Tab-separated table of C-alpha atoms and ligand atoms in Angstrom:
chain	number	residue	atom	x	y	z
A	102	MET	CA	-27.207	2.520	4.781
A	103	ASN	CA	-26.457	5.003	2.070
A	104	TYR	CA	-22.786	5.878	2.293
A	105	GLU	CA	-22.499	8.873	0.050
A	106	THR	CA	-22.095	11.795	2.460
A	107	CYS	CA	-19.357	12.183	4.990
A	108	ASP	CA	-20.249	12.725	8.596
A	109	PHE	CA	-16.976	11.597	10.189
A	110	ILE	CA	-14.339	14.198	9.322
A	111	ASP	CA	-14.665	17.033	11.827
A	112	GLU	CA	-12.221	19.773	10.907
A	113	GLN	CA	-13.087	21.874	13.891
A	114	GLN	CA	-12.334	19.070	16.300
A	115	ILE	CA	-9.035	18.423	14.528
A	116	GLY	CA	-8.097	22.094	14.956
A	117	GLN	CA	-8.886	21.937	18.652
A	118	THR	CA	-6.937	18.748	19.220
A	119	LEU	CA	-3.925	20.211	17.412
A	120	ALA	CA	-4.081	23.467	19.305
A	121	ALA	CA	-4.219	21.567	22.621
A	122	ALA	CA	-1.186	19.456	21.872
A	123	ALA	CA	1.945	20.544	23.659
A	124	SER	CA	5.198	18.626	23.470
A	125	ASP	CA	5.815	17.852	27.069
A	126	ALA	CA	8.576	15.234	27.554
A	127	GLY	CA	6.894	13.450	30.437
A	128	ARG	CA	3.584	13.096	28.556
A	129	VAL	CA	5.373	11.995	25.351
A	130	ARG	CA	7.045	9.162	27.235
A	131	GLU	CA	3.756	8.124	28.773
A	132	VAL	CA	2.200	7.984	25.230
A	133	LEU	CA	5.129	5.940	23.953
A	134	ALA	CA	4.802	3.523	26.849
A	135	LYS	CA	1.171	3.050	26.033
A	136	ALA	CA	1.984	2.645	22.337
A	137	SER	CA	4.439	-0.100	23.045
A	138	GLU	CA	1.477	-2.186	24.324
A	139	MET	CA	0.185	-2.178	20.704
A	140	LYS	CA	-3.315	-0.908	21.554
A	141	GLY	CA	-3.183	2.067	19.209
A	142	LEU	CA	-3.383	5.718	19.967
A	143	ASP	CA	-6.198	8.306	20.250
A	144	ALA	CA	-6.327	11.624	18.481
A	145	GLY	CA	-4.780	13.673	21.288
A	146	GLU	CA	-1.854	11.248	21.496
A	147	VAL	CA	-1.280	11.356	17.806
A	148	ALA	CA	-1.429	15.150	17.878
A	149	LEU	CA	1.135	15.245	20.637
A	150	LEU	CA	3.555	12.973	18.689
A	151	THR	CA	3.185	15.138	15.517
A	152	CYS	CA	4.574	18.086	17.518
A	153	LEU	CA	7.754	16.258	18.427
A	154	GLU	CA	10.897	18.126	17.392
A	155	ASP	CA	13.377	17.238	20.164
A	156	GLY	CA	16.072	14.835	18.846
A	157	GLU	CA	16.123	12.543	21.846
A	158	LEU	CA	12.340	12.137	21.999
A	159	LEU	CA	12.179	11.556	18.243
A	160	HIS	CA	14.738	8.796	18.665
A	161	GLU	CA	12.510	7.263	21.356
A	162	LEU	CA	9.563	7.492	18.996
A	163	PHE	CA	11.509	5.681	16.276
A	164	GLU	CA	12.667	3.025	18.749
A	165	THR	CA	9.174	2.361	19.950
A	166	ALA	CA	7.817	2.095	16.381
A	167	ASN	CA	10.713	-0.284	15.526
A	168	GLN	CA	9.815	-2.489	18.503
A	169	VAL	CA	6.103	-2.617	17.580
A	170	LYS	CA	6.924	-3.230	13.964
A	171	ASN	CA	9.231	-6.214	14.934
A	172	THR	CA	6.763	-7.662	17.382
A	173	ILE	CA	3.865	-7.707	14.921
A	174	TYR	CA	5.539	-8.113	11.546
A	175	GLY	CA	8.927	-9.514	12.410
A	176	LYS	CA	11.287	-9.106	9.494
A	177	ARG	CA	8.782	-9.746	6.733
A	178	LEU	CA	8.246	-7.371	3.848
A	179	VAL	CA	5.517	-8.134	1.338
A	180	LEU	CA	6.356	-7.294	-2.265
A	181	PHE	CA	4.112	-6.235	-5.219
A	182	ALA	CA	4.178	-4.513	-8.606
A	183	PRO	CA	1.812	-1.890	-9.832
A	184	LEU	CA	0.230	-2.516	-13.247
A	185	TYR	CA	-1.065	0.591	-14.995
A	186	ILE	CA	-3.728	-0.487	-17.481
A	187	SER	CA	-4.864	2.931	-18.676
A	188	ASN	CA	-3.946	6.627	-18.334
A	189	LEU	CA	-7.152	8.004	-19.769
A	190	CYS	CA	-8.673	10.312	-17.228
A	191	ALA	CA	-11.605	12.789	-17.161
A	192	ASN	CA	-10.496	14.434	-13.968
A	193	GLU	CA	-8.356	17.467	-13.329
A	194	CYS	CA	-6.158	16.645	-10.391
A	195	LEU	CA	-3.583	19.390	-10.588
A	196	TYR	CA	-0.778	17.162	-9.299
A	197	CYS	CA	-1.161	14.292	-11.738
A	198	ALA	CA	0.249	13.797	-15.223
A	199	PHE	CA	-2.878	11.823	-16.193
A	200	ARG	CA	-5.297	14.790	-15.738
A	201	ALA	CA	-7.636	15.345	-18.710
A	202	THR	CA	-6.181	18.540	-20.163
A	203	ASN	CA	-2.523	17.538	-19.888
A	204	LYS	CA	-1.327	17.348	-23.500
A	205	ALA	CA	2.213	16.469	-22.541
A	206	ILE	CA	1.725	12.757	-22.191
A	207	ILE	CA	0.730	10.013	-24.622
A	208	ARG	CA	-2.647	8.513	-23.822
A	209	ARG	CA	-3.042	4.801	-23.822
A	210	SER	CA	-5.293	2.108	-22.505
A	211	LEU	CA	-4.138	-1.456	-22.817
A	212	THR	CA	-6.024	-4.112	-24.677
A	213	GLN	CA	-6.594	-7.371	-22.816
A	214	GLU	CA	-3.833	-8.938	-24.907
A	215	GLU	CA	-1.445	-6.123	-23.926
A	216	ILE	CA	-2.422	-6.517	-20.234
A	217	ALA	CA	-1.683	-10.282	-20.513
A	218	ARG	CA	1.733	-9.465	-22.044
A	219	GLU	CA	2.564	-7.120	-19.113
A	220	VAL	CA	1.451	-9.836	-16.637
A	221	GLU	CA	3.613	-12.453	-18.313
A	222	ILE	CA	6.597	-10.161	-17.842
A	223	LEU	CA	5.836	-9.571	-14.217
A	224	ILE	CA	5.323	-13.255	-13.598
A	225	SER	CA	8.681	-13.991	-15.299
A	226	GLN	CA	10.348	-11.611	-12.857
A	227	GLY	CA	8.887	-13.490	-9.961
A	228	HIS	CA	5.903	-11.319	-8.966
A	229	LYS	CA	2.819	-12.865	-7.410
A	230	ARG	CA	0.893	-9.770	-6.350
A	231	ILE	CA	-0.258	-6.971	-8.628
A	232	LEU	CA	-1.803	-3.618	-7.894
A	233	MET	CA	-3.891	-2.795	-10.864
A	234	VAL	CA	-4.188	0.971	-11.472
A	235	ALA	CA	-6.151	3.192	-13.898
A	236	GLY	CA	-7.178	6.790	-14.488
A	237	GLU	CA	-10.892	7.641	-14.149
A	238	SER	CA	-12.060	7.108	-17.659
A	239	TYR	CA	-12.237	3.754	-19.263
A	240	PRO	CA	-12.203	2.807	-22.904
A	241	ARG	CA	-15.560	2.650	-24.713
A	242	GLU	CA	-16.803	-0.360	-22.749
A	243	GLY	CA	-16.782	1.594	-19.466
A	244	PHE	CA	-16.483	-0.069	-16.027
A	245	PRO	CA	-16.600	-3.694	-17.344
A	246	TYR	CA	-13.138	-2.948	-18.730
A	247	VAL	CA	-11.865	-2.923	-15.131
A	248	LEU	CA	-13.600	-6.193	-14.359
A	249	LYS	CA	-12.288	-7.783	-17.546
A	250	SER	CA	-8.832	-6.662	-16.836
A	251	VAL	CA	-8.798	-8.263	-13.372
A	252	ARG	CA	-9.971	-11.495	-14.959
A	253	THR	CA	-7.232	-11.289	-17.587
A	254	ILE	CA	-4.562	-10.891	-14.944
A	255	TYR	CA	-5.701	-13.965	-13.045
A	256	ASP	CA	-6.133	-15.955	-16.236
A	257	VAL	CA	-2.431	-15.600	-17.328
A	258	LYS	CA	-0.743	-18.942	-16.513
A	259	SER	CA	2.831	-19.410	-17.565
A	260	GLU	CA	5.600	-21.891	-16.960
A	261	HIS	CA	6.908	-19.425	-14.294
A	262	GLY	CA	3.596	-19.428	-12.369
A	263	GLU	CA	0.732	-17.010	-11.998
A	264	ILE	CA	-0.463	-13.893	-10.256
A	265	ARG	CA	-2.169	-14.920	-6.964
A	266	ARG	CA	-3.577	-11.648	-5.659
A	267	VAL	CA	-4.814	-8.614	-7.678
A	268	ASN	CA	-5.372	-5.451	-5.634
A	269	VAL	CA	-7.118	-2.621	-7.357
A	270	ASN	CA	-6.654	1.173	-7.242
A	271	VAL	CA	-9.425	2.784	-9.290
A	272	ALA	CA	-11.829	5.659	-8.847
A	273	PRO	CA	-14.748	5.397	-6.350
A	274	LEU	CA	-17.531	3.017	-7.344
A	275	SER	CA	-21.164	2.437	-6.436
A	276	VAL	CA	-21.997	-0.416	-4.030
A	277	ASP	CA	-23.279	-2.446	-6.997
A	278	GLU	CA	-20.000	-1.900	-8.933
A	279	PHE	CA	-18.032	-2.823	-5.832
A	280	ARG	CA	-19.951	-6.114	-5.668
A	281	GLN	CA	-19.054	-6.844	-9.240
A	282	LEU	CA	-15.403	-6.113	-8.398
A	283	LYS	CA	-15.585	-8.438	-5.394
A	284	ALA	CA	-16.985	-11.181	-7.633
A	285	GLU	CA	-13.757	-10.972	-9.676
A	286	LYS	CA	-11.960	-12.025	-6.456
A	287	ILE	CA	-9.875	-8.935	-5.969
A	288	GLY	CA	-7.632	-8.680	-2.875
A	289	THR	CA	-7.581	-5.176	-1.507
A	290	TYR	CA	-9.541	-2.249	-2.942
A	291	GLN	CA	-7.325	0.798	-2.557
A	292	ILE	CA	-8.210	4.458	-2.741
A	293	PHE	CA	-6.384	7.534	-1.430
A	294	GLN	CA	-8.301	10.563	-0.230
A	295	GLU	CA	-5.353	12.699	-1.280
A	296	THR	CA	-6.258	15.342	1.252
A	297	TYR	CA	-8.912	15.314	3.934
A	298	HIS	CA	-8.963	19.075	4.028
A	299	ARG	CA	-12.043	20.150	2.111
A	300	ASP	CA	-10.837	23.559	1.021
A	301	THR	CA	-7.502	22.186	-0.266
A	302	TYR	CA	-9.372	19.269	-1.845
A	303	SER	CA	-11.523	21.600	-3.903
A	304	LYS	CA	-8.512	23.754	-4.925
A	305	VAL	CA	-6.534	20.809	-6.322
A	306	HIS	CA	-9.387	18.843	-7.930
A	307	VAL	CA	-10.728	21.379	-10.385
A	308	GLY	CA	-12.625	19.202	-12.854
A	309	GLY	CA	-14.405	15.883	-13.300
A	310	LYS	CA	-16.175	13.604	-10.860
A	311	LYS	CA	-13.293	13.627	-8.463
A	312	ARG	CA	-14.355	17.103	-7.359
A	313	ASN	CA	-16.908	15.378	-5.199
A	314	TYR	CA	-15.106	15.009	-1.803
A	315	ASP	CA	-17.920	13.125	-0.115
A	316	TRP	CA	-18.251	10.490	-2.884
A	317	ARG	CA	-14.577	9.813	-2.580
A	318	VAL	CA	-14.186	9.742	1.187
A	319	THR	CA	-17.120	7.379	1.525
A	320	ALA	CA	-15.781	4.897	-1.113
A	321	PRO	CA	-14.175	2.599	1.513
A	322	HIS	CA	-17.505	2.425	3.313
A	323	ARG	CA	-19.273	1.367	0.103
A	324	ALA	CA	-16.561	-1.167	-0.675
A	325	MET	CA	-17.010	-2.726	2.741
A	326	GLN	CA	-20.818	-2.582	2.396
A	327	ALA	CA	-20.333	-4.581	-0.828
A	328	GLY	CA	-18.386	-7.206	1.091
A	329	ILE	CA	-14.851	-6.199	0.160
A	330	ASP	CA	-13.167	-6.724	3.536
A	331	ASP	CA	-9.696	-5.534	2.754
A	332	VAL	CA	-9.669	-1.825	1.927
A	333	GLY	CA	-6.627	0.418	1.588
A	334	ILE	CA	-6.603	4.160	2.209
A	335	GLY	CA	-3.939	6.846	1.835
A	336	ILE	CA	-2.957	10.517	1.881
A	337	LEU	CA	-0.971	12.269	-0.818
A	338	PHE	CA	1.487	14.107	1.440
A	339	GLY	CA	2.462	17.574	0.332
A	340	LEU	CA	-0.969	18.945	-0.494
A	341	TYR	CA	-1.827	20.097	3.082
A	342	ASP	CA	-0.492	20.060	6.680
A	343	TYR	CA	0.452	16.461	7.517
A	344	ARG	CA	-0.592	16.976	11.115
A	345	PHE	CA	-4.187	17.739	10.049
A	346	GLU	CA	-4.105	14.840	7.571
A	347	LEU	CA	-3.039	12.251	10.120
A	348	LEU	CA	-5.791	13.265	12.550
A	349	ALA	CA	-8.397	13.236	9.793
A	350	MET	CA	-7.233	9.869	8.658
A	351	LEU	CA	-7.602	8.584	12.187
A	352	GLN	CA	-11.223	9.845	12.177
A	353	HIS	CA	-11.749	7.963	8.878
A	354	ILE	CA	-10.311	4.784	10.362
A	355	ARG	CA	-12.438	5.044	13.500
A	356	ALA	CA	-15.572	5.591	11.381
A	357	LEU	CA	-14.850	2.353	9.428
A	358	GLU	CA	-14.289	0.549	12.709
A	359	ARG	CA	-17.512	1.900	14.115
A	360	ASP	CA	-19.570	1.008	11.056
A	361	PHE	CA	-17.970	-2.330	10.048
A	362	GLY	CA	-16.060	-3.542	13.097
A	363	VAL	CA	-12.744	-3.319	11.232
A	364	GLY	CA	-10.558	-0.506	9.897
A	365	PRO	CA	-8.501	-0.393	6.720
A	366	HIS	CA	-6.234	-3.332	5.776
A	367	THR	CA	-3.472	-0.951	4.572
A	368	ILE	CA	-2.434	2.631	4.593
A	369	SER	CA	-0.396	4.147	1.747
A	370	VAL	CA	1.903	7.117	2.318
A	371	PRO	CA	2.656	8.611	-1.131
A	372	ARG	CA	4.523	11.937	-1.071
A	373	LEU	CA	4.026	14.250	-4.083
A	374	GLU	CA	6.543	13.554	-6.834
A	375	PRO	CA	7.215	15.680	-9.924
A	376	ALA	CA	4.796	14.809	-12.752
A	377	THR	CA	4.891	15.810	-16.443
A	378	GLY	CA	2.839	18.942	-17.014
A	379	SER	CA	2.160	19.643	-13.264
A	380	ASP	CA	3.608	22.685	-11.612
A	381	LEU	CA	1.922	21.777	-8.370
A	382	ALA	CA	3.641	18.398	-8.188
A	383	SER	CA	7.082	20.039	-8.417
A	384	HIS	CA	6.177	22.681	-5.797
A	385	PRO	CA	4.170	20.917	-3.100
A	386	PRO	CA	2.440	23.594	-1.018
A	387	PHE	CA	3.110	21.624	2.187
A	388	ALA	CA	6.259	19.708	1.280
A	389	VAL	CA	7.003	17.012	3.855
A	390	SER	CA	10.647	16.799	4.786
A	391	ASP	CA	12.402	13.487	5.105
A	392	ASN	CA	12.458	13.843	8.828
A	393	ASP	CA	8.712	14.474	9.052
A	394	PHE	CA	8.134	11.588	6.610
A	395	ARG	CA	9.917	9.213	8.993
A	396	LYS	CA	7.864	10.642	11.875
A	397	ILE	CA	4.634	10.076	9.932
A	398	VAL	CA	5.490	6.409	9.299
A	399	ALA	CA	6.403	5.859	13.001
A	400	ILE	CA	3.241	7.568	14.283
A	401	LEU	CA	1.058	5.531	11.978
A	402	ARG	CA	2.762	2.324	13.122
A	403	LEU	CA	1.861	3.222	16.703
A	404	ALA	CA	-1.586	4.627	16.062
A	405	VAL	CA	-2.869	1.538	14.120
A	406	PRO	CA	-0.338	-1.214	14.868
A	407	TYR	CA	-2.099	-3.992	12.929
A	408	THR	CA	-2.695	-2.048	9.728
A	409	GLY	CA	-0.155	-2.625	6.918
A	410	ILE	CA	1.860	0.413	5.742
A	411	ILE	CA	2.676	0.490	2.038
A	412	MET	CA	5.711	2.334	0.580
A	413	SER	CA	5.904	2.730	-3.176
A	414	THR	CA	8.808	3.275	-5.539
A	415	ARG	CA	8.080	7.029	-5.413
A	416	GLU	CA	10.567	7.033	-2.575
A	417	THR	CA	14.332	6.434	-2.995
A	418	ALA	CA	15.954	3.111	-2.026
A	419	ARG	CA	17.479	4.775	0.962
A	420	MET	CA	14.251	6.255	2.352
A	421	ARG	CA	12.499	3.004	1.725
A	422	SER	CA	15.048	0.990	3.759
A	423	GLU	CA	15.039	3.490	6.618
A	424	THR	CA	11.252	3.266	6.949
A	425	PHE	CA	11.233	-0.577	7.013
A	426	ALA	CA	12.477	-0.243	10.543
A	427	LEU	CA	9.805	2.260	11.445
A	428	GLY	CA	6.777	0.309	10.349
A	429	VAL	CA	6.560	-0.230	6.570
A	430	SER	CA	5.279	-3.755	5.847
A	431	GLN	CA	4.705	-3.769	2.108
A	432	ILE	CA	6.719	-2.342	-0.777
A	433	SER	CA	6.426	-2.256	-4.592
A	434	ALA	CA	9.457	-3.107	-6.657
A	435	GLY	CA	10.599	-2.806	-10.210
A	436	SER	CA	7.719	-0.523	-10.974
A	437	ARG	CA	6.557	1.300	-14.044
A	438	THR	CA	3.779	3.908	-13.839
A	439	ASN	CA	2.939	4.074	-17.630
A	440	PRO	CA	0.505	1.675	-19.297
A	441	GLY	CA	2.630	-0.860	-21.210
A	442	GLY	CA	5.715	0.114	-19.245
A	443	TYR	CA	6.934	-3.396	-18.611
A	444	THR	CA	6.655	-4.352	-22.301
A	445	HIS	CA	8.061	-1.069	-23.660
A	446	GLU	CA	10.663	-0.038	-21.127
A	447	GLU	CA	12.116	2.720	-23.283
A	448	GLU	CA	8.803	4.739	-23.205
A	449	GLU	CA	8.836	5.363	-19.537
A	450	THR	CA	8.786	9.171	-19.549
A	451	ASP	CA	6.173	9.636	-22.302
A	452	ALA	CA	3.200	8.395	-20.420
A	453	SER	CA	4.109	7.988	-16.732
A	454	GLN	CA	2.030	9.217	-13.906
A	455	PHE	CA	4.897	10.576	-11.837
A	456	SER	CA	8.648	10.146	-11.442
A	457	LEU	CA	10.052	7.238	-9.540
A	458	GLY	CA	12.632	7.414	-6.792
A	459	ASP	CA	13.696	3.789	-6.951
A	460	HIS	CA	14.494	2.275	-10.331
A	461	ARG	CA	16.050	-0.972	-9.242
A	462	PRO	CA	14.783	-4.252	-10.836
A	463	LEU	CA	13.024	-6.724	-8.487
A	464	ASP	CA	16.063	-9.020	-8.074
A	465	GLU	CA	18.165	-6.166	-6.872
A	466	VAL	CA	15.540	-4.889	-4.456
A	467	ILE	CA	15.223	-8.436	-3.042
A	468	ARG	CA	18.977	-8.766	-2.741
A	469	ASP	CA	19.270	-5.419	-0.879
A	470	VAL	CA	16.319	-6.126	1.346
A	471	ALA	CA	17.590	-9.638	2.227
A	472	ALA	CA	21.105	-8.273	2.891
A	473	MET	CA	19.511	-5.936	5.437
A	474	GLY	CA	17.966	-9.018	7.122
A	475	TYR	CA	14.371	-8.539	5.907
A	476	ILE	CA	12.515	-11.440	4.440
A	477	PRO	CA	10.835	-10.611	1.139
A	478	SER	CA	7.395	-12.267	1.174
A	479	PHE	CA	5.158	-13.111	-1.811
A	480	CYS	CA	2.561	-14.643	0.476
A	481	THR	CA	-1.085	-14.549	-0.596
A	482	ALA	CA	-2.386	-17.161	1.819
A	483	CYS	CA	-4.673	-15.126	3.987
A	484	TYR	CA	-6.778	-13.759	1.201
A	485	ARG	CA	-6.983	-17.181	-0.503
A	486	LEU	CA	-7.988	-18.927	2.756
A	487	GLY	CA	-10.592	-16.246	3.586
A	488	ARG	CA	-8.589	-14.729	6.381
A	489	THR	CA	-9.609	-11.182	5.463
A	490	GLY	CA	-11.121	-8.140	7.158
A	491	ARG	CA	-12.188	-8.844	10.730
A	492	ASP	CA	-11.117	-12.474	10.631
A	493	PHE	CA	-7.568	-11.313	9.775
A	494	MET	CA	-7.579	-8.767	12.619
A	495	ASP	CA	-8.889	-11.388	15.092
A	496	LEU	CA	-5.915	-13.563	14.292
A	497	ALA	CA	-3.454	-10.643	14.126
A	498	LYS	CA	-4.231	-9.062	17.485
A	499	PRO	CA	-3.277	-11.949	19.773
A	500	GLY	CA	-0.204	-12.469	17.565
A	501	ASP	CA	-1.426	-15.776	16.102
A	502	ILE	CA	-0.990	-14.567	12.565
A	503	LYS	CA	2.713	-14.870	12.912
A	504	LEU	CA	2.372	-18.646	12.992
A	505	HIS	CA	1.189	-18.345	9.402
A	506	CYS	CA	3.022	-15.295	8.077
A	507	ASP	CA	6.549	-16.294	9.030
A	508	PRO	CA	6.476	-19.801	7.524
A	509	ASN	CA	4.654	-18.506	4.388
A	510	ALA	CA	7.039	-15.646	3.936
A	511	LEU	CA	9.953	-18.093	4.042
A	512	SER	CA	8.362	-20.562	1.648
A	513	THR	CA	7.353	-17.998	-0.922
A	514	PHE	CA	10.846	-16.418	-0.654
A	515	ARG	CA	12.438	-19.791	-1.245
A	516	GLU	CA	10.184	-20.330	-4.237
A	517	TYR	CA	11.367	-17.061	-5.630
A	518	LEU	CA	14.990	-17.868	-5.033
A	519	ARG	CA	14.642	-21.228	-6.676
A	520	ASN	CA	12.721	-20.034	-9.774
A	521	PHE	CA	13.778	-16.471	-10.443
A	522	ALA	CA	16.758	-15.141	-8.473
A	523	SER	CA	20.299	-14.388	-9.715
A	524	GLU	CA	23.069	-16.518	-8.235
A	525	GLU	CA	24.146	-13.680	-5.867
A	526	THR	CA	20.576	-13.045	-4.584
A	527	ARG	CA	20.068	-16.787	-4.119
A	528	GLN	CA	23.120	-17.115	-1.952
A	529	ILE	CA	22.173	-14.250	0.247
A	530	GLY	CA	18.582	-15.350	0.496
A	531	ASP	CA	19.288	-18.975	1.285
A	532	ARG	CA	21.641	-17.892	4.030
A	533	LEU	CA	18.962	-15.579	5.501
A	534	ILE	CA	16.393	-18.376	5.389
A	535	ALA	CA	18.699	-20.794	7.205
A	536	ASP	CA	19.538	-18.111	9.878
A	537	THR	CA	15.883	-17.258	10.355
A	538	ILE	CA	14.732	-20.816	10.798
A	539	SER	CA	17.491	-21.481	13.233
A	540	GLN	CA	16.140	-18.743	15.444
A	541	MET	CA	12.518	-19.977	15.257
A	542	SER	CA	10.835	-22.367	17.604
A	543	GLY	CA	7.614	-24.259	18.164
A	544	ILE	CA	4.834	-24.526	15.640
A	545	ALA	CA	6.162	-21.689	13.468
A	546	ARG	CA	9.474	-23.506	13.002
A	547	GLN	CA	7.822	-26.869	12.273
A	548	ARG	CA	5.578	-25.252	9.718
A	549	ALA	CA	8.427	-23.393	8.101
A	550	GLU	CA	10.636	-26.466	7.789
A	551	LYS	CA	7.806	-28.500	6.353
A	552	LEU	CA	6.940	-25.923	3.747
A	553	ILE	CA	10.548	-25.288	2.708
A	554	LYS	CA	11.022	-28.999	2.288
A	555	GLN	CA	8.052	-29.039	-0.100
A	556	VAL	CA	9.458	-26.138	-2.107
A	557	ASP	CA	12.823	-27.784	-2.291
A	558	ALA	CA	11.156	-30.901	-3.607
A	559	GLY	CA	9.913	-28.766	-6.484
A	560	LYS	CA	6.394	-27.896	-5.291
A	561	ASP	CA	5.097	-24.384	-5.828
A	562	ASP	CA	2.471	-22.379	-3.977
A	563	VAL	CA	2.616	-24.067	-0.610
A	564	TYR	CA	1.236	-22.203	2.370
A	565	CYS	CA	-0.490	-22.619	5.748
B	1552	SAM	N1	-7.386	7.529	-10.883
B	1552	SAM	C1	-7.672	6.870	-9.598
B	1552	SAM	C2	-7.717	7.832	-8.481
B	1552	SAM	O1	-7.248	8.948	-8.609
B	1552	SAM	O2	-8.230	7.426	-7.474
B	1552	SAM	C3	-6.773	5.836	-9.264
B	1552	SAM	C4	-5.344	5.814	-9.702
B	1552	SAM	S1	-4.332	7.190	-9.437
B	1552	SAM	C5	-3.470	6.875	-10.822
B	1552	SAM	C6	-3.438	6.614	-7.993
B	1552	SAM	C7	-2.838	7.657	-7.033
B	1552	SAM	O3	-1.684	8.253	-7.614
B	1552	SAM	C8	-3.692	8.810	-6.698
B	1552	SAM	O4	-4.641	8.470	-5.740
B	1552	SAM	C9	-2.615	9.766	-6.149
B	1552	SAM	O5	-2.575	9.746	-4.782
B	1552	SAM	C10	-1.323	9.357	-6.756
B	1552	SAM	N2	-0.626	10.380	-7.467
B	1552	SAM	C11	-1.126	11.168	-8.471
B	1552	SAM	N3	-0.188	12.096	-8.854
B	1552	SAM	C12	0.860	11.878	-8.078
B	1552	SAM	C13	2.170	12.556	-7.954
B	1552	SAM	N4	2.487	13.582	-8.703
B	1552	SAM	N5	3.037	12.094	-7.072
B	1552	SAM	C14	2.728	11.063	-6.266
B	1552	SAM	N6	1.508	10.387	-6.302
B	1552	SAM	C15	0.653	10.795	-7.232
B	1553	SF4	FE1	-6.995	10.920	-12.909
B	1553	SF4	FE2	-6.373	9.594	-10.669
B	1553	SF4	FE3	-4.538	11.190	-11.903
B	1553	SF4	FE4	-6.596	12.293	-10.740
B	1553	SF4	S1	-5.066	11.087	-9.666
B	1553	SF4	S2	-5.832	12.864	-12.746
B	1553	SF4	S3	-8.189	10.819	-11.070
B	1553	SF4	S4	-5.467	9.333	-12.644
């Protein structure tokens, strides 16, 4: 198959579904009851929930999302750090500081030595997962720069450990290039459509290859065709009506399920943030309020219950914590969005992609998250044991994945506490681990106790 043109986003159908959605309390409760069985939602049901304004019904939506999140993910929260390797870009995305004609930022692409230095710093903070990010223009060597950079990240071994999973967010690739990326053993390939609305898409992408909507929206198909099982998608909220975007994203997900038997591994929910040299970023045409943002996370949790939801440090600490309860399963922490930002902390504003809402270092994020009862997880077991794509979903759906995730979250958290945490964080974390194990039973508890014992005996990187 040649996945280069898009036949799965039907704007007319989305319009009709939205027009037919009426917020009737009885029907809303029926949909929430169905959602609590964790079988997902169809387009009409999603449309209905997007119309919700009534305070009581919204509360019921949030409660249902919380229930589903707890049943599937428990209290785990996976942590990662973005690593920006280059801000060179040939595109003109009007919302982004990296766009080609923006003279207001310093351009920089890291050498392999500089990448290794950044990685050493992230490892010394306790990170195990990196999301590698770049603009769409690589230094002279071209695409091999991306491949080499992934290799460099994995090759850094320090006394504090190593990076165990590299996810990648770069511009759309050909099937052959995706194959090369897979050969570097990447975890998830991530790409955000930004907006699924064609007219808006062409208005905000005014130069460079990214103008091609079809080439971008079909990238997850090509990645899967190349054998990359775990693909992440996303919407940049604020560019167009979020109701339309959610329904279009659902069509995208169903197309991947139709063609590959599995949908995306993760969904990201960035909201437009101010960016140097971008008027659009400071004045989002369809700004999403905090209330609607909570609603978006809750609806996604119910629509695709087994798909991870990622929240970045674009959001404030407060919004991030609120949405943990509604469905977020992965967060970034201690992030910098300028190439070299971990090595040269003082340069943050000169070359960053957008402003951050959460500036706390990793240790503080972990302490706050643990104090709220969530277990920070650095687990990378599934991907290393080949539990990806459909295999992962087959384990996740009957709930079996919890027998792995819970013990692995606890052991990687203990490893973090032992090797990297401040005294205060360690105390809070150890208490949480003890409480959590005391509430576990059966195989999960046996596995957790065994792994924790191994970590306490000085062993790193233990998982099941
Ligand atoms: N250049 C590649 C691309 O555009 O696909 C990959 C990296 S790009 C740096 C990663 C993402 O940053 C984009 O997909 C976009 O959603 C997000 N982004 C860009 N400008 C932003 C802004 N002002 N606020 C929030 N997110 C932004
Ligand atoms: Fe370049 Fe990506 Fe920014 Fe667009 S969003 S200007 S492609 S870095």
